[in-house]
Short mmCIF file of C-alpha atoms and ligand atoms in Angstrom, two decimals:
data_model
loop_
_atom_site.label_atom_id
_atom_site.label_comp_id
_atom_site.label_asym_id
_atom_site.label_seq_id
_atom_site.Cartn_x
_atom_site.Cartn_y
_atom_site.Cartn_z
CA MET A 1 -74.82 172.99 24.30
CA ARG A 2 -75.44 171.31 27.24
CA GLU A 3 -73.67 172.04 30.42
CA ALA A 4 -72.56 169.60 33.19
CA LEU A 5 -70.76 169.84 36.64
CA VAL A 6 -68.39 167.00 37.87
CA CYS A 7 -67.69 167.16 41.55
CA GLY A 8 -64.72 164.78 42.51
CA ALA A 9 -63.17 165.59 38.61
CA GLY A 10 -59.51 165.65 40.20
CA GLY A 11 -60.53 161.53 40.96
CA PHE A 12 -60.19 158.51 39.34
CA ILE A 13 -63.77 158.15 37.86
CA GLY A 14 -64.56 161.65 37.71
CA SER A 15 -61.52 162.45 35.61
CA HIS A 16 -62.88 159.89 33.21
CA LEU A 17 -66.17 160.94 33.19
CA VAL A 18 -65.23 164.40 32.22
CA LYS A 19 -63.38 163.03 28.91
CA LYS A 20 -66.74 161.13 28.23
CA LEU A 21 -68.70 164.37 28.28
CA LYS A 22 -66.36 166.35 26.36
CA LYS A 23 -66.79 163.61 23.81
CA MET A 24 -70.62 164.20 23.91
CA ASP A 25 -70.10 167.89 23.44
CA TYR A 26 -70.90 169.07 26.69
CA TRP A 27 -69.47 172.33 28.26
CA VAL A 28 -67.96 170.80 31.60
CA ARG A 29 -66.65 172.43 34.87
CA GLY A 30 -64.72 170.20 37.03
CA VAL A 31 -64.49 171.04 40.88
CA ASP A 32 -62.18 169.16 43.30
CA LEU A 33 -59.97 169.66 46.08
CA LYS A 34 -56.96 168.82 43.70
CA ARG A 35 -56.56 168.68 39.73
CA PRO A 36 -56.09 165.09 38.28
CA GLU A 37 -52.73 163.71 39.16
CA PHE A 38 -51.88 161.55 36.18
CA SER A 39 -52.81 163.88 33.05
CA GLU A 40 -54.29 167.27 32.36
CA THR A 41 -58.14 167.64 32.94
CA GLU A 42 -60.28 167.91 29.71
CA ALA A 43 -62.50 170.25 31.76
CA ASP A 44 -63.40 173.61 30.05
CA GLU A 45 -63.08 175.16 33.38
CA PHE A 46 -61.71 173.30 36.78
CA ILE A 47 -62.24 175.11 40.00
CA GLN A 48 -60.36 173.87 43.23
CA LEU A 49 -63.09 173.90 45.87
CA ASP A 50 -63.61 172.43 49.31
CA LEU A 51 -67.37 171.04 48.94
CA ARG A 52 -67.71 170.20 52.61
CA GLU A 53 -68.63 174.09 52.62
CA GLN A 54 -71.94 174.92 51.57
CA GLU A 55 -71.13 178.41 50.21
CA ASN A 56 -68.59 176.50 47.71
CA CYS A 57 -71.41 174.13 46.63
CA GLU A 58 -73.59 177.03 45.92
CA ARG A 59 -70.69 178.45 43.83
CA ALA A 60 -70.05 175.32 42.04
CA VAL A 61 -73.93 174.67 40.94
CA LEU A 62 -74.13 178.02 39.08
CA SER A 63 -72.68 177.74 35.54
CA ARG A 64 -71.42 180.64 33.43
CA LYS A 65 -74.00 183.22 33.26
CA SER A 66 -75.17 182.18 36.83
CA ARG A 67 -77.65 179.42 35.49
CA PRO A 68 -78.07 176.43 37.27
CA PHE A 69 -76.17 173.60 35.43
CA ASP A 70 -78.32 170.99 33.46
CA GLU A 71 -76.83 167.90 35.07
CA VAL A 72 -74.45 167.85 38.06
CA TYR A 73 -72.64 164.53 38.71
CA GLN A 74 -71.58 164.26 42.35
CA LEU A 75 -68.44 161.90 42.89
CA ALA A 76 -66.44 163.67 45.28
CA ALA A 77 -65.83 161.68 48.62
CA ASP A 78 -63.17 161.02 50.95
CA MET A 79 -62.47 157.71 49.85
CA GLY A 80 -60.22 154.54 49.08
CA GLY A 81 -59.70 150.90 49.08
CA MET A 82 -60.42 148.48 52.29
CA GLY A 83 -57.35 149.71 54.43
CA PHE A 84 -58.51 153.32 54.16
CA ILE A 85 -62.16 152.47 54.76
CA HIS A 86 -61.42 150.41 57.93
CA SER A 87 -58.76 153.17 59.29
CA ALA A 88 -60.47 156.06 58.48
CA GLU A 89 -64.33 155.85 59.64
CA CYS A 90 -64.58 159.39 61.35
CA GLU A 91 -63.32 161.20 58.07
CA ILE A 92 -65.34 159.05 55.79
CA MET A 93 -68.49 159.79 57.72
CA ARG A 94 -67.90 163.29 58.37
CA ASN A 95 -66.22 164.55 55.03
CA SER A 96 -68.40 162.77 52.30
CA ALA A 97 -71.63 163.34 54.35
CA LEU A 98 -70.87 167.15 54.48
CA ILE A 99 -70.04 167.07 50.92
CA ASN A 100 -73.31 165.08 50.23
CA ILE A 101 -75.65 167.36 52.17
CA HIS A 102 -74.28 170.56 50.95
CA MET A 103 -74.30 169.27 47.22
CA VAL A 104 -77.74 167.97 46.94
CA HIS A 105 -79.23 170.83 48.85
CA SER A 106 -77.48 173.48 46.69
CA SER A 107 -78.27 171.52 43.53
CA ALA A 108 -81.97 171.16 44.23
CA LYS A 109 -82.20 174.86 45.88
CA ALA A 110 -80.44 176.53 42.51
CA GLY A 111 -82.63 174.57 40.18
CA VAL A 112 -80.47 171.85 38.88
CA LYS A 113 -82.23 169.53 36.48
CA ARG A 114 -80.54 166.13 37.01
CA TYR A 115 -78.30 165.01 39.88
CA PHE A 116 -76.09 161.96 39.76
CA PHE A 117 -75.00 160.28 42.98
CA SER A 118 -72.13 157.56 43.02
CA SER A 119 -73.27 155.26 45.78
CA SER A 120 -71.43 151.81 46.19
CA ALA A 121 -72.03 148.10 46.33
CA CYS A 122 -70.91 148.72 50.06
CA VAL A 123 -74.61 149.36 51.01
CA TYR A 124 -75.23 145.60 50.80
CA ARG A 125 -74.69 142.99 53.78
CA ASP A 126 -71.92 140.64 53.82
CA MET A 127 -73.05 137.43 51.74
CA GLU A 128 -72.03 133.85 51.22
CA ALA A 129 -70.28 133.21 47.85
CA ASP A 130 -73.17 130.75 46.42
CA GLU A 131 -75.87 132.91 47.58
CA PRO A 132 -78.59 134.07 45.00
CA GLU A 133 -78.08 137.72 43.55
CA LEU A 134 -79.45 140.66 45.73
CA SER A 135 -81.70 142.79 43.95
CA GLU A 136 -81.51 146.53 44.48
CA GLU A 137 -84.63 146.71 47.27
CA GLU A 138 -82.66 144.25 49.13
CA ALA A 139 -80.24 146.73 50.52
CA TYR A 140 -83.08 146.92 53.04
CA PRO A 141 -83.34 145.69 55.91
CA ALA A 142 -79.77 147.46 55.84
CA LEU A 143 -76.66 146.08 57.31
CA PRO A 144 -73.85 147.37 55.53
CA ASP A 145 -70.31 145.97 56.32
CA ASN A 146 -68.74 149.46 57.24
CA GLU A 147 -69.24 152.94 57.79
CA TYR A 148 -68.53 153.98 54.13
CA GLY A 149 -71.60 151.73 53.20
CA TRP A 150 -73.80 153.67 55.97
CA GLU A 151 -72.91 156.87 54.79
CA LYS A 152 -73.63 156.06 51.24
CA LEU A 153 -77.15 154.87 52.35
CA TYR A 154 -77.62 158.16 53.93
CA ALA A 155 -76.85 160.16 51.06
CA GLU A 156 -79.11 158.09 48.83
CA ARG A 157 -82.00 158.48 51.07
CA MET A 158 -81.17 162.23 51.25
CA ALA A 159 -80.99 162.61 47.79
CA MET A 160 -84.10 160.90 47.21
CA ALA A 161 -86.00 163.20 49.69
CA TYR A 162 -84.77 166.19 47.76
CA ALA A 163 -86.27 164.48 44.56
CA ARG A 164 -89.72 163.97 46.24
CA LYS A 165 -89.83 167.67 47.46
CA TYR A 166 -88.01 169.73 44.69
CA ASP A 167 -88.17 169.67 41.03
CA ILE A 168 -84.90 167.71 40.55
CA LYS A 169 -84.43 164.44 38.99
CA VAL A 170 -82.07 162.07 41.03
CA ARG A 171 -80.07 159.10 39.65
CA LEU A 172 -78.40 156.79 41.99
CA ALA A 173 -75.68 154.29 41.03
CA ARG A 174 -74.10 151.49 43.14
CA PHE A 175 -70.82 150.98 41.81
CA GLN A 176 -69.05 147.71 42.05
CA ASN A 177 -65.31 147.88 42.32
CA CYS A 178 -64.01 150.02 39.45
CA TYR A 179 -60.41 149.88 38.10
CA GLY A 180 -58.59 151.15 35.21
CA PRO A 181 -55.47 153.32 34.32
CA GLU A 182 -55.07 156.64 35.99
CA GLY A 183 -56.54 155.20 39.34
CA THR A 184 -54.97 155.54 42.69
CA TRP A 185 -52.17 152.99 42.65
CA ARG A 186 -50.17 153.43 45.89
CA GLY A 187 -50.33 155.62 49.34
CA GLY A 188 -52.76 154.03 51.22
CA ARG A 189 -56.14 154.55 49.15
CA GLU A 190 -55.58 152.44 46.38
CA LYS A 191 -58.03 149.44 45.84
CA ALA A 192 -57.31 145.64 45.07
CA PRO A 193 -56.98 145.60 41.37
CA ALA A 194 -54.28 148.64 41.55
CA ALA A 195 -52.66 147.60 44.58
CA LEU A 196 -52.02 143.74 43.13
CA CYS A 197 -50.74 145.41 39.72
CA ARG A 198 -48.28 147.58 41.72
CA LYS A 199 -47.03 144.63 43.80
CA ILE A 200 -46.67 142.02 40.85
CA ALA A 201 -44.88 145.13 38.85
CA GLU A 202 -42.51 145.63 41.68
CA ALA A 203 -41.85 141.67 42.16
CA GLU A 204 -39.38 140.00 40.33
CA ASP A 205 -40.49 136.76 38.31
CA GLY A 206 -40.96 133.69 40.41
CA ARG A 207 -41.14 135.94 43.72
CA GLU A 208 -43.80 136.08 46.37
CA ILE A 209 -46.31 139.00 47.14
CA GLU A 210 -48.30 139.45 50.04
CA VAL A 211 -52.24 139.24 49.80
CA TRP A 212 -54.46 140.49 52.46
CA GLY A 213 -56.78 137.83 53.88
CA ASP A 214 -57.39 134.17 52.76
CA GLY A 215 -57.50 134.96 48.95
CA LYS A 216 -61.02 133.54 48.89
CA ALA A 217 -63.03 136.89 49.00
CA MET A 218 -65.37 137.01 46.04
CA ARG A 219 -65.71 140.11 43.96
CA ALA A 220 -66.54 141.53 40.58
CA TYR A 221 -64.37 144.19 38.96
CA THR A 222 -65.51 146.89 36.22
CA TYR A 223 -63.42 148.45 33.84
CA ILE A 224 -63.70 152.29 33.96
CA ASP A 225 -64.96 152.78 30.28
CA ASP A 226 -67.78 150.56 31.39
CA MET A 227 -68.55 152.37 34.34
CA VAL A 228 -68.42 155.77 32.77
CA GLU A 229 -70.81 154.39 29.87
CA GLY A 230 -73.27 152.92 33.12
CA ILE A 231 -73.38 156.78 34.47
CA TYR A 232 -73.97 158.47 31.37
CA LEU A 233 -76.83 156.04 30.22
CA LEU A 234 -78.44 156.10 33.90
CA MET A 235 -78.33 159.83 34.10
CA HIS A 236 -80.22 159.95 31.10
CA SER A 237 -82.87 157.35 32.01
CA ASP A 238 -85.92 157.24 33.95
CA LEU A 239 -84.56 154.80 36.43
CA GLU A 240 -85.16 155.95 39.96
CA ASN A 241 -83.62 154.88 43.13
CA GLY A 242 -80.42 152.74 43.39
CA VAL A 243 -79.33 150.82 40.29
CA ASN A 244 -76.17 148.53 40.47
CA ILE A 245 -73.60 148.91 37.85
CA GLY A 246 -70.92 146.33 37.67
CA ARG A 247 -69.83 143.39 35.47
CA ARG A 248 -71.16 139.85 36.20
CA GLU A 249 -67.74 137.92 36.57
CA TYR A 250 -67.20 136.95 40.03
CA VAL A 251 -63.51 135.84 41.09
CA SER A 252 -61.90 135.53 44.12
CA VAL A 253 -58.91 137.53 45.02
CA ASP A 254 -56.50 134.63 44.49
CA GLU A 255 -58.06 134.54 40.80
CA LEU A 256 -57.39 138.21 40.59
CA VAL A 257 -53.78 137.82 41.42
CA LYS A 258 -53.48 135.11 38.94
CA THR A 259 -55.06 136.98 36.04
CA ILE A 260 -52.67 140.16 36.50
CA ALA A 261 -49.61 137.73 36.80
CA CYS A 262 -50.69 136.19 33.62
CA VAL A 263 -51.00 139.72 31.98
CA ALA A 264 -47.54 140.66 33.37
CA GLY A 265 -46.10 137.23 32.12
CA LYS A 266 -44.60 136.61 35.71
CA ASP A 267 -44.86 133.52 37.66
CA ILE A 268 -46.05 134.93 41.25
CA LYS A 269 -46.40 133.11 44.39
CA ILE A 270 -49.09 134.40 47.11
CA LYS A 271 -48.48 134.67 50.60
CA HIS A 272 -51.62 135.28 52.70
CA VAL A 273 -51.26 137.78 55.42
CA LYS A 274 -53.61 139.43 57.81
CA GLY A 275 -55.21 142.68 56.53
CA PRO A 276 -58.68 144.19 56.05
CA VAL A 277 -60.62 142.32 53.31
CA GLY A 278 -64.38 143.57 53.75
CA VAL A 279 -67.32 141.20 52.81
CA GLN A 280 -66.87 137.47 51.85
CA ALA A 281 -68.69 138.02 48.80
CA ARG A 282 -70.85 140.10 46.54
CA ASN A 283 -73.50 139.17 43.98
CA PHE A 284 -76.23 141.56 42.98
CA THR A 285 -78.48 141.81 40.08
CA ILE A 286 -77.62 144.31 37.01
CA ASP A 287 -80.93 143.64 35.62
CA ARG A 288 -82.04 147.32 35.84
CA ILE A 289 -78.97 148.73 34.46
CA SER A 290 -79.08 146.26 31.80
CA SER A 291 -82.73 147.23 31.10
CA ILE A 292 -81.63 150.79 29.61
CA GLY A 293 -78.98 148.79 27.26
CA TRP A 294 -76.06 148.76 29.38
CA LYS A 295 -73.49 145.90 28.63
CA SER A 296 -70.19 145.43 30.05
CA LYS A 297 -67.53 145.51 27.12
CA TYR A 298 -64.52 144.40 29.09
CA SER A 299 -63.71 141.07 30.57
CA LEU A 300 -61.28 141.06 33.59
CA ARG A 301 -58.56 139.88 31.34
CA GLU A 302 -59.20 142.43 28.96
CA GLY A 303 -59.35 145.33 31.58
CA ILE A 304 -56.13 144.12 33.35
CA GLY A 305 -54.59 144.14 29.81
CA ARG A 306 -55.25 147.92 29.73
CA THR A 307 -54.53 148.68 33.40
CA TYR A 308 -51.40 146.60 34.46
CA PRO A 309 -49.11 148.29 31.70
CA TRP A 310 -50.21 151.73 33.12
CA VAL A 311 -49.20 150.89 36.74
CA LYS A 312 -46.25 149.32 35.53
CA SER A 313 -45.26 152.41 34.05
CA GLN A 314 -45.85 154.26 37.27
CA VAL A 315 -43.89 152.04 39.29
CA GLU A 316 -41.01 152.61 36.92
CA LYS A 317 -41.23 156.28 36.79
CA ALA A 318 -41.49 156.51 40.67
CA ARG A 319 -38.21 153.98 40.38
CA LYS A 320 -36.34 156.33 38.11
CA LYS A 321 -37.05 159.19 40.63
CA ASN A 322 -35.43 157.76 43.70
P1 NAD B 1 -61.35 159.24 44.03
O1 NAD B 1 -60.84 159.27 45.58
O2 NAD B 1 -60.49 158.92 42.70
O3 NAD B 1 -62.08 160.40 43.87
C1 NAD B 1 -62.82 161.28 44.75
C2 NAD B 1 -62.30 162.68 44.50
O4 NAD B 1 -63.21 163.52 45.40
C3 NAD B 1 -60.76 162.92 44.85
O5 NAD B 1 -60.32 163.69 43.67
C4 NAD B 1 -60.70 163.77 45.70
O6 NAD B 1 -59.81 164.77 45.99
C5 NAD B 1 -62.30 164.52 45.96
N1 NAD B 1 -62.83 165.15 47.20
C6 NAD B 1 -62.74 164.54 48.49
N2 NAD B 1 -63.04 165.47 49.36
C7 NAD B 1 -63.75 166.64 48.81
C8 NAD B 1 -64.01 167.86 49.11
N3 NAD B 1 -63.84 167.96 50.56
N4 NAD B 1 -64.20 168.60 48.30
C9 NAD B 1 -63.88 168.44 46.80
N5 NAD B 1 -63.58 167.33 46.34
C10 NAD B 1 -63.42 166.28 47.41
O7 NAD B 1 -62.33 158.08 43.86
P2 NAD B 1 -63.27 157.39 42.80
O8 NAD B 1 -62.71 155.95 42.74
O9 NAD B 1 -63.16 158.26 41.54
O10 NAD B 1 -64.77 157.40 43.47
C11 NAD B 1 -65.79 158.26 42.79
C12 NAD B 1 -67.17 157.87 43.46
O11 NAD B 1 -67.46 156.83 43.29
C13 NAD B 1 -66.97 158.14 44.90
O12 NAD B 1 -68.16 158.74 45.60
C14 NAD B 1 -66.76 156.67 45.52
O13 NAD B 1 -67.28 156.50 46.83
C15 NAD B 1 -67.48 155.96 44.31
N6 NAD B 1 -67.32 154.73 44.31
C16 NAD B 1 -66.27 154.39 43.95
C17 NAD B 1 -66.02 152.91 43.72
C18 NAD B 1 -64.53 152.62 42.95
O14 NAD B 1 -64.15 151.32 42.98
N7 NAD B 1 -63.74 153.41 42.47
C19 NAD B 1 -66.66 151.88 44.01
C20 NAD B 1 -67.82 152.38 44.46
C21 NAD B 1 -68.09 153.73 44.78
#
């Protein structure tokens, strides 16, 4: 039986990845500061550990019978949407860097065979909406828009350095915005799709919601099941260096609002207000991940069709509590 460690297993993508690995018959250990918020973990073992501490990372990477894990998936990060990224620069730079430094070091030293790192499309520079696609190499010369992106680049480079020196295969995914049920939907760390689903679920038909920026920023959004499939395929491939994972369906923020309103069956008006937006556009190639058979199965409309009802149920639950 293959054994895997999922760091960040109490979070959004990590908890979905645990489910996927269980379906593939792995023995899974999940590690996180906290347990998953919205459903019980499916991991065989779940340990609450602070991965900023090296000794905790050393403990995490040794499986039952003190053997190093076959596969380590590193998704733990101090993380959030644009509001968080712009207000918590020091926490992101310190906490996520410490986790990544100690995790890759402990994994390589212990003899872990494969190591996955979750990087981000935030490593790329800002773009114009009609620019041609950027390839993975065009992350350099580097000019990420925020400190979150710089930390990811540093962590990528560190993982690659360990792969050169030790007998460990490193796989680096650069995720586009990912969304779906059981993602953070309130509290300041939520990302645009969840925040907008919440605002629309809270609004009455015909009312107005506030949207940060001018609504023109272009993004693509990847549904969680597609993302987890991409992680699994990439981990078991021969692709070295950064690999973009994301759906090629670019929409403006206003179009995202319209899609959610349509799924909700509400007429929603938009009021643009000042707020952190991030880059104006993103457009990157997915040729590398496509070359190993990855294909997005969920259009934005289909993904929102699965996500909005979940956010709405959370809003209703919270309302009943108050
Ligand atoms: P998330 O915040 O839901 O999950 C991250 C988890 O890491 C959380 O459960 C958190 O408690 C845990 N964590 C934080 N500090 C820790 C520590 N010191 N020790 C142990 N655990 C700690 O985020 P997510 O959306 O699931 O993202 C997972 C990974 O994917 C992150 O590396 C993130 O940067 C990356 N990513 C996500 C997106 C996205 O759209 N969700 C996009 C690009 C990259």
